[in-house]
Short mmCIF file of C-alpha atoms in Angstrom, two decimals:
data_model
loop_
_atom_site.label_atom_id
_atom_site.label_comp_id
_atom_site.label_asym_id
_atom_site.label_seq_id
_atom_site.Cartn_x
_atom_site.Cartn_y
_atom_site.Cartn_z
CA MET A 107 46.72 46.25 -61.57
CA SER A 108 45.29 44.36 -58.49
CA ARG A 109 44.19 40.75 -58.64
CA ARG A 110 40.68 39.62 -57.65
CA PRO A 111 40.74 37.11 -54.75
CA SER A 112 40.19 33.56 -55.91
CA ARG A 113 37.05 31.68 -54.84
CA PRO A 114 37.47 28.81 -52.38
CA ALA A 115 37.57 25.48 -54.07
CA LEU A 116 34.49 23.25 -53.67
CA SER A 117 36.61 20.69 -51.84
CA ASP A 118 37.58 23.33 -49.27
CA LEU A 119 33.91 24.14 -48.60
CA LEU A 120 33.09 20.47 -48.15
CA LEU A 121 36.01 20.09 -45.73
CA LEU A 122 34.81 23.05 -43.65
CA LEU A 123 31.29 21.61 -43.60
CA LEU A 124 32.56 18.23 -42.42
CA ILE A 125 34.64 19.84 -39.68
CA LEU A 126 31.57 21.79 -38.50
CA LEU A 127 29.37 18.69 -38.48
CA PHE A 128 32.04 16.71 -36.63
CA SER A 129 32.31 19.46 -34.00
CA LEU A 130 28.54 19.45 -33.51
CA LEU A 131 28.56 15.66 -33.16
CA LEU A 132 31.31 15.76 -30.56
CA SER A 133 29.43 18.43 -28.62
CA PHE A 134 26.23 16.36 -28.70
CA LEU A 135 28.03 13.22 -27.53
CA PHE A 136 29.78 15.13 -24.74
CA TRP A 137 26.56 16.52 -23.27
CA LYS A 138 24.79 13.18 -23.73
CA ALA A 139 27.56 11.48 -21.77
CA ILE A 140 27.08 13.98 -18.95
CA GLU A 141 23.31 13.36 -19.00
CA VAL A 142 23.71 9.58 -18.89
CA GLY A 143 26.29 9.87 -16.17
CA ALA A 144 23.88 11.92 -14.06
CA ASP A 145 21.10 9.36 -14.55
CA SER A 146 23.37 6.47 -13.62
CA ALA A 147 24.77 8.16 -10.53
CA VAL A 148 24.06 6.66 -7.13
CA ARG A 149 20.65 7.88 -5.99
CA VAL A 150 19.80 8.26 -2.32
CA LYS A 151 16.35 7.14 -1.18
CA LYS A 152 14.07 9.94 -0.01
CA SER A 153 13.19 8.80 3.49
CA ALA A 154 10.02 9.36 5.44
CA GLU A 155 10.26 11.31 8.66
CA LEU A 156 10.34 8.81 11.51
CA PRO A 157 9.00 7.94 13.94
CA LEU A 158 5.45 8.27 12.72
CA ARG A 159 3.41 10.25 15.17
CA PHE A 160 -0.05 11.64 15.84
CA ARG A 161 -0.90 15.12 14.66
CA TYR A 162 -1.27 18.12 16.91
CA ASP A 163 -5.05 17.61 16.82
CA GLY A 164 -4.64 14.12 18.28
CA THR A 165 -5.46 12.16 15.13
CA PHE A 166 -3.66 9.66 12.95
CA LYS A 167 -5.19 8.51 9.67
CA ILE A 168 -4.39 5.46 7.52
CA LEU A 169 -5.57 4.91 3.96
CA GLN A 170 -5.84 1.19 3.13
CA VAL A 171 -5.42 0.34 -0.55
CA ALA A 172 -6.29 -3.27 -1.34
CA ASP A 173 -5.84 -5.13 -4.62
CA MET A 174 -4.69 -2.50 -7.10
CA HIS A 175 -3.87 -5.29 -9.60
CA PHE A 176 -1.76 -2.91 -11.68
CA GLY A 177 -0.51 -4.08 -15.07
CA ASN A 178 1.29 -1.87 -17.59
CA GLY A 179 -0.45 1.45 -17.21
CA ALA A 180 -2.41 3.03 -20.05
CA VAL A 181 -2.36 -0.12 -22.20
CA THR A 182 -3.87 -2.34 -19.48
CA ARG A 183 -7.65 -2.40 -19.72
CA CYS A 184 -10.20 -2.32 -16.93
CA ARG A 185 -12.23 -5.36 -15.95
CA ASP A 186 -15.88 -5.54 -15.00
CA VAL A 187 -16.98 -2.03 -15.94
CA PHE A 188 -19.91 -0.99 -18.13
CA PRO A 189 -19.30 -1.21 -21.91
CA SER A 190 -19.72 2.56 -22.14
CA GLU A 191 -16.76 2.97 -19.76
CA SER A 192 -14.39 0.32 -21.09
CA ALA A 193 -12.94 2.20 -24.08
CA ARG A 194 -11.31 4.87 -21.92
CA CYS A 195 -10.69 2.79 -18.80
CA SER A 196 -7.20 1.55 -17.90
CA ASP A 197 -4.74 1.28 -15.02
CA LEU A 198 -4.62 5.08 -15.13
CA ASN A 199 -8.11 5.11 -13.59
CA THR A 200 -6.62 3.30 -10.60
CA THR A 201 -3.83 5.86 -10.38
CA GLN A 202 -6.29 8.74 -10.56
CA PHE A 203 -8.47 7.19 -7.85
CA LEU A 204 -5.46 6.89 -5.55
CA ARG A 205 -4.50 10.51 -6.16
CA ARG A 206 -8.06 11.62 -5.35
CA MET A 207 -8.13 9.58 -2.16
CA ILE A 208 -4.81 10.98 -0.97
CA GLU A 209 -5.94 14.52 -1.72
CA ALA A 210 -9.34 14.07 -0.05
CA GLU A 211 -8.26 12.24 3.11
CA LYS A 212 -4.69 13.51 3.55
CA PRO A 213 -3.60 10.33 5.36
CA ASP A 214 -0.58 10.07 7.61
CA LEU A 215 0.18 6.60 6.22
CA VAL A 216 -0.89 4.67 3.13
CA ALA A 217 -1.08 0.90 3.67
CA PHE A 218 -1.04 -1.23 0.51
CA THR A 219 -2.39 -4.66 1.46
CA GLY A 220 -1.28 -6.88 -1.39
CA ASP A 221 -1.86 -7.74 -5.05
CA ASN A 222 -0.34 -4.36 -5.79
CA ILE A 223 0.53 -5.60 -9.28
CA PHE A 224 -1.20 -8.32 -11.27
CA GLY A 225 1.84 -10.36 -12.15
CA THR A 226 0.54 -12.03 -15.30
CA SER A 227 -0.29 -8.61 -16.79
CA ALA A 228 2.84 -6.77 -15.65
CA THR A 229 5.66 -7.32 -18.13
CA ASP A 230 8.22 -5.52 -15.92
CA ALA A 231 7.55 -5.80 -12.19
CA ALA A 232 9.86 -2.92 -11.25
CA GLU A 233 8.26 -0.50 -13.71
CA SER A 234 4.76 -1.52 -12.60
CA LEU A 235 5.71 -1.01 -8.94
CA PHE A 236 6.94 2.50 -9.70
CA GLN A 237 3.60 3.29 -11.33
CA VAL A 238 1.62 1.73 -8.48
CA PHE A 239 3.32 3.66 -5.70
CA ARG A 240 4.08 6.89 -7.58
CA PRO A 241 1.09 8.86 -6.16
CA ALA A 242 2.19 8.00 -2.62
CA MET A 243 5.82 8.87 -3.36
CA GLU A 244 4.90 12.16 -5.04
CA SER A 245 2.73 13.09 -2.06
CA ARG A 246 5.72 12.47 0.26
CA ILE A 247 3.44 10.56 2.61
CA PRO A 248 4.97 7.56 4.40
CA TRP A 249 3.64 4.31 2.98
CA ALA A 250 3.96 0.62 3.73
CA ALA A 251 3.17 -2.43 1.63
CA ILE A 252 2.77 -6.16 1.91
CA LEU A 253 2.39 -8.77 -0.82
CA GLY A 254 -0.67 -10.64 -2.02
CA ASN A 255 -0.87 -13.86 -3.99
CA HIS A 256 -0.35 -12.28 -7.45
CA ASP A 257 2.58 -9.87 -6.99
CA GLN A 258 5.31 -12.46 -7.67
CA GLU A 259 3.84 -13.69 -10.97
CA SER A 260 5.79 -11.15 -13.04
CA THR A 261 9.61 -10.76 -13.17
CA MET A 262 10.55 -10.70 -9.47
CA THR A 263 10.43 -13.19 -6.63
CA ARG A 264 8.64 -12.30 -3.40
CA GLY A 265 11.93 -11.57 -1.68
CA GLU A 266 13.08 -9.34 -4.53
CA LEU A 267 9.75 -7.51 -4.53
CA MET A 268 9.88 -6.65 -0.83
CA SER A 269 13.53 -5.64 -1.02
CA PHE A 270 12.73 -3.35 -3.95
CA ILE A 271 9.66 -1.89 -2.25
CA SER A 272 11.63 -1.17 0.93
CA LEU A 273 14.10 0.95 -1.07
CA MET A 274 11.51 3.18 -2.76
CA ASP A 275 11.02 6.82 -1.80
CA TYR A 276 9.09 7.38 1.44
CA SER A 277 8.51 3.64 1.88
CA ILE A 278 8.74 2.40 5.46
CA SER A 279 8.17 -1.19 4.38
CA GLN A 280 10.63 -3.79 5.63
CA LEU A 281 11.77 -7.13 4.28
CA ASN A 282 11.64 -8.99 7.62
CA PRO A 283 12.63 -8.41 11.24
CA PRO A 284 16.42 -8.62 11.69
CA SER A 285 17.89 -11.51 13.68
CA PHE A 286 14.67 -13.53 13.52
CA LYS A 287 14.26 -16.60 11.31
CA ILE A 288 10.82 -16.24 9.80
CA ASP A 289 8.73 -17.46 6.87
CA GLY A 290 7.65 -15.12 4.11
CA PHE A 291 8.72 -11.63 3.10
CA GLY A 292 7.28 -8.45 4.53
CA ASN A 293 6.76 -9.20 8.21
CA TYR A 294 7.38 -6.08 10.29
CA ASP A 295 5.93 -3.66 12.82
CA ILE A 296 5.53 0.11 12.69
CA ARG A 297 5.20 2.26 15.78
CA VAL A 298 3.21 5.49 15.95
CA HIS A 299 4.28 7.89 18.68
CA GLY A 300 2.13 10.33 20.57
CA ALA A 301 1.68 13.97 19.59
CA PHE A 302 4.54 16.45 19.91
CA SER A 303 4.77 18.35 23.20
CA SER A 304 2.92 15.62 25.09
CA GLU A 305 4.26 13.13 27.62
CA MET A 306 3.65 10.41 25.00
CA ALA A 307 5.80 12.07 22.34
CA ASN A 308 8.57 9.48 22.74
CA THR A 309 6.26 6.50 23.28
CA SER A 310 4.46 4.34 20.74
CA VAL A 311 0.75 4.69 21.46
CA LEU A 312 -0.37 2.72 18.37
CA ASN A 313 1.37 -0.34 16.91
CA LEU A 314 0.90 -1.67 13.39
CA TYR A 315 1.72 -5.27 12.45
CA PHE A 316 2.24 -6.20 8.80
CA LEU A 317 2.32 -9.89 7.83
CA ASP A 318 2.94 -11.94 4.68
CA SER A 319 0.01 -14.34 4.21
CA GLY A 320 1.73 -16.09 1.28
CA ASP A 321 0.44 -16.93 -2.17
CA ARG A 322 -0.31 -20.56 -3.09
CA ALA A 323 0.62 -23.91 -1.59
CA MET A 324 -0.04 -27.64 -1.95
CA VAL A 325 -1.50 -29.41 1.08
CA GLY A 326 -2.11 -33.14 0.81
CA GLY A 327 -2.22 -32.90 -2.95
CA VAL A 328 -4.74 -30.05 -2.83
CA ARG A 329 -3.83 -26.60 -4.12
CA THR A 330 -4.84 -23.89 -1.68
CA TYR A 331 -4.05 -20.32 -0.73
CA GLY A 332 -1.16 -19.43 1.54
CA TRP A 333 -1.38 -18.84 5.27
CA ILE A 334 0.52 -17.17 8.08
CA ARG A 335 3.05 -19.66 9.48
CA GLU A 336 3.97 -20.46 13.06
CA SER A 337 7.37 -18.72 12.75
CA GLN A 338 5.53 -15.51 11.87
CA LEU A 339 3.13 -15.91 14.78
CA ALA A 340 6.04 -16.55 17.13
CA TRP A 341 7.67 -13.30 16.02
CA LEU A 342 4.34 -11.47 16.32
CA ARG A 343 3.73 -12.68 19.85
CA THR A 344 7.29 -11.70 20.83
CA ALA A 345 6.98 -8.24 19.28
CA SER A 346 3.60 -7.65 20.91
CA GLN A 347 4.84 -8.71 24.35
CA LYS A 348 7.87 -6.45 24.07
CA LEU A 349 5.86 -3.43 22.96
CA GLN A 350 3.16 -3.92 25.59
CA GLY A 351 5.90 -4.14 28.19
CA ILE A 352 6.84 -0.56 27.30
CA PHE A 353 3.29 0.82 27.00
CA PRO A 354 -0.03 -1.04 26.61
CA ALA A 355 -0.95 0.50 23.25
CA PRO A 356 -3.69 -0.86 20.97
CA ALA A 357 -2.56 -2.41 17.70
CA LEU A 358 -3.84 -2.97 14.17
CA SER A 359 -2.75 -5.72 11.80
CA PHE A 360 -2.61 -5.85 8.01
CA PHE A 361 -2.38 -8.93 5.78
CA HIS A 362 -3.80 -10.00 2.44
CA ILE A 363 -5.50 -13.40 2.63
CA PRO A 364 -8.30 -13.77 5.20
CA ILE A 365 -8.28 -16.46 7.87
CA PRO A 366 -10.93 -19.24 7.79
CA GLU A 367 -12.92 -17.81 10.72
CA VAL A 368 -13.92 -14.79 8.61
CA ARG A 369 -16.39 -17.06 6.77
CA ASN A 370 -18.47 -17.32 9.95
CA LEU A 371 -19.35 -13.64 9.84
CA TRP A 372 -22.01 -14.50 7.25
CA TYR A 373 -23.98 -15.96 10.17
CA THR A 374 -23.01 -13.66 13.01
CA GLY A 375 -23.32 -10.22 11.39
CA PHE A 376 -21.23 -7.56 9.69
CA VAL A 377 -21.22 -3.95 8.45
CA GLY A 378 -20.82 -3.58 4.67
CA LYS A 379 -21.18 -5.98 1.76
CA TYR A 380 -20.51 -9.74 1.84
CA GLN A 381 -20.88 -10.58 -1.85
CA GLU A 382 -18.52 -13.49 -2.48
CA ALA A 383 -17.25 -16.54 -0.66
CA VAL A 384 -14.24 -15.94 1.58
CA ALA A 385 -11.24 -17.33 -0.33
CA CYS A 386 -8.81 -18.55 2.32
CA SER A 387 -6.44 -21.43 2.97
CA ILE A 388 -7.69 -24.87 3.98
CA VAL A 389 -5.03 -24.63 6.73
CA ASN A 390 -6.04 -22.97 9.97
CA SER A 391 -2.70 -22.00 11.49
CA GLY A 392 -4.09 -20.45 14.68
CA VAL A 393 -3.86 -16.78 13.73
CA LEU A 394 -7.05 -15.87 15.58
CA LYS A 395 -5.95 -17.74 18.69
CA SER A 396 -2.62 -15.87 18.69
CA LEU A 397 -4.25 -12.47 18.17
CA VAL A 398 -6.74 -13.05 20.98
CA SER A 399 -4.01 -14.23 23.36
CA MET A 400 -1.87 -11.17 22.61
CA GLY A 401 -4.68 -8.83 23.62
CA ASP A 402 -3.47 -5.69 21.84
CA VAL A 403 -4.78 -6.19 18.27
CA LYS A 404 -8.16 -4.48 17.96
CA ALA A 405 -8.68 -4.85 14.20
CA VAL A 406 -7.27 -6.66 11.16
CA PHE A 407 -7.43 -5.21 7.65
CA LEU A 408 -7.60 -7.60 4.70
CA GLY A 409 -7.64 -7.71 0.91
CA HIS A 410 -8.00 -10.57 -1.59
CA ASP A 411 -11.79 -10.81 -2.01
CA HIS A 412 -12.63 -7.74 -4.09
CA LEU A 413 -16.40 -7.89 -3.76
CA ASN A 414 -16.31 -8.00 0.03
CA ASP A 415 -15.91 -4.74 1.93
CA PHE A 416 -17.45 -5.68 5.27
CA CYS A 417 -16.26 -5.46 8.87
CA GLY A 418 -17.22 -8.08 11.43
CA ASN A 419 -16.22 -8.86 14.99
CA ILE A 420 -14.72 -12.24 15.90
CA ASP A 421 -13.82 -12.84 19.53
CA GLY A 422 -13.42 -9.13 20.19
CA ILE A 423 -11.31 -8.37 17.11
CA TRP A 424 -12.71 -6.63 14.04
CA PHE A 425 -11.84 -8.10 10.64
CA CYS A 426 -12.32 -5.59 7.82
CA TYR A 427 -11.93 -5.91 4.06
CA GLY A 428 -10.59 -2.99 2.08
CA GLY A 429 -12.77 -3.70 -0.96
CA GLY A 430 -11.33 -3.87 -4.47
CA PHE A 431 -9.42 -0.68 -5.32
CA GLY A 432 -7.90 -1.38 -8.74
CA TYR A 433 -9.65 -1.36 -12.11
CA HIS A 434 -7.66 -4.24 -13.58
CA GLY A 435 -8.77 -6.50 -10.75
CA TYR A 436 -12.10 -8.28 -11.00
CA GLY A 437 -15.11 -6.39 -9.69
CA ARG A 438 -18.72 -5.82 -10.59
CA ALA A 439 -20.02 -3.31 -13.12
CA GLY A 440 -21.96 -0.63 -11.29
CA TRP A 441 -20.31 -1.41 -7.94
CA PRO A 442 -17.68 1.35 -7.57
CA ARG A 443 -14.08 0.61 -6.68
CA ARG A 444 -13.34 1.65 -3.12
CA GLY A 445 -10.74 2.30 -0.45
CA ARG A 446 -10.86 2.12 3.34
CA VAL A 447 -9.83 4.80 5.82
CA ILE A 448 -8.86 4.13 9.44
CA SER A 449 -8.91 7.12 11.78
CA VAL A 450 -7.42 6.91 15.27
CA GLN A 451 -8.16 9.56 17.90
CA LEU A 452 -6.20 10.24 21.08
CA ARG A 453 -7.83 10.92 24.42
CA LYS A 454 -7.64 14.53 25.58
CA GLY A 455 -6.20 14.97 29.06
CA LYS A 456 -6.44 18.10 31.14
CA LYS A 457 -3.45 19.69 29.42
CA GLU A 458 -2.28 17.35 26.64
CA TRP A 459 -3.04 14.35 24.45
CA MET A 460 -2.89 10.94 26.09
CA GLY A 461 -3.30 7.39 24.69
CA VAL A 462 -5.75 6.18 22.04
CA GLU A 463 -9.42 6.81 22.76
CA THR A 464 -11.20 5.57 19.64
CA ILE A 465 -10.53 3.81 16.34
CA ARG A 466 -13.06 4.32 13.58
CA THR A 467 -13.23 3.38 9.91
CA TRP A 468 -15.16 4.18 6.76
CA LYS A 469 -14.90 3.65 3.01
CA ARG A 470 -14.89 6.00 0.06
CA LEU A 471 -16.19 5.11 -3.39
CA ASP A 472 -14.67 6.09 -6.71
CA ASP A 473 -17.69 8.07 -7.82
CA GLY A 474 -18.13 11.75 -8.54
CA ASN A 475 -18.21 12.69 -4.87
CA LEU A 476 -15.88 10.09 -3.34
CA SER A 477 -18.94 9.07 -1.34
CA LYS A 478 -18.27 8.16 2.29
CA ILE A 479 -20.08 5.03 3.52
CA ASP A 480 -20.30 2.60 6.44
CA GLU A 481 -18.65 4.75 9.09
CA GLN A 482 -18.28 2.89 12.36
CA VAL A 483 -16.32 2.92 15.61
CA ILE A 484 -14.43 -0.36 15.89
CA TRP A 485 -12.72 0.25 19.21
CA SER A 486 -13.37 2.55 22.11
CA GLY A 487 -11.87 1.30 25.30
CA GLY A 488 -12.76 -2.23 24.19
CA GLY A 489 -16.19 -1.61 22.65
CA GLY A 490 -17.60 -0.59 19.33
CA GLU A 491 -20.72 0.95 17.92
CA ASP A 492 -22.22 1.15 14.46
CA LEU A 493 -22.42 4.66 13.00
CA ASP A 494 -23.56 3.63 9.54
CA HIS A 495 -25.55 6.43 7.89
#
């Protein structure tokens, strides 16, 4: 007579269950280790294609983004908007505006002109910087940045900020010129070559100068804004002389804090809105004098004063505000945030593109239509005309 097989003991079932659970745990830990290892691997920066150059249609376009004042993203509320807008308004509105501007204008370079993050609201400077520049990085468009007076108020020094920014994807920002002792962080030049298949393809036909205008300083017991120092101007004059010795190209400059002479435009005329006092240093370090003596800088693009978006000519050089871009920066309810576009056109020769013919600029508003306003030519062989519609 055959025996019936005995049932497994309860202890045996529990042992099998424990072995199974242990195997699953080991498998989970193994794959997690691989995932962490991949994340912590050395990551190579995605570099922009250099040198920058004009398009085949003879144009080069720059989007200026001034005063984003980014905090911590969705949890950082907007300032100076209508009560009906405030509940849903955050840093993400700034991000969306930047995406719309990049999509609409398709710039060849995005220039961030300081106060990219609002240090006192940004709990982690690195994370905030990633959020600020993400639309530019995702678009794979070359971009360059300088610092304002608020960027360093979070968890990084000014030197650390510029070093970090220079290492981000598609950034062509630089810490400082090599082998040149200089004040500040973020003093550098960018060269834009002529169009492919032209005689100017290997020559810079447009030069861009980026300068650190500082943050705050004490002068004679008085607290004031920063200014561009003589060491920076010495480098700038040297760079300009060297570049003009190769080819006499026009140049544009970008820095955050305006120079004292900009205040005089209230009396001499401007295109755009002059709605607040020019907040500059009490120190006049001779920036205008240096720019005029160099002869190549045709326009300077500024940030800092959010309610000003005007352009005005001082001694043959146009000084233009970008206008407040970011929603966490101060503004005025009903006055849309805005960005500035700079469009440079080459001169058409008989068979190919030559040097720069005109430089024009306009602004776009963060409204339903990205309205285009205050278009004007700011340089055309040394002159300018107002094309405001």
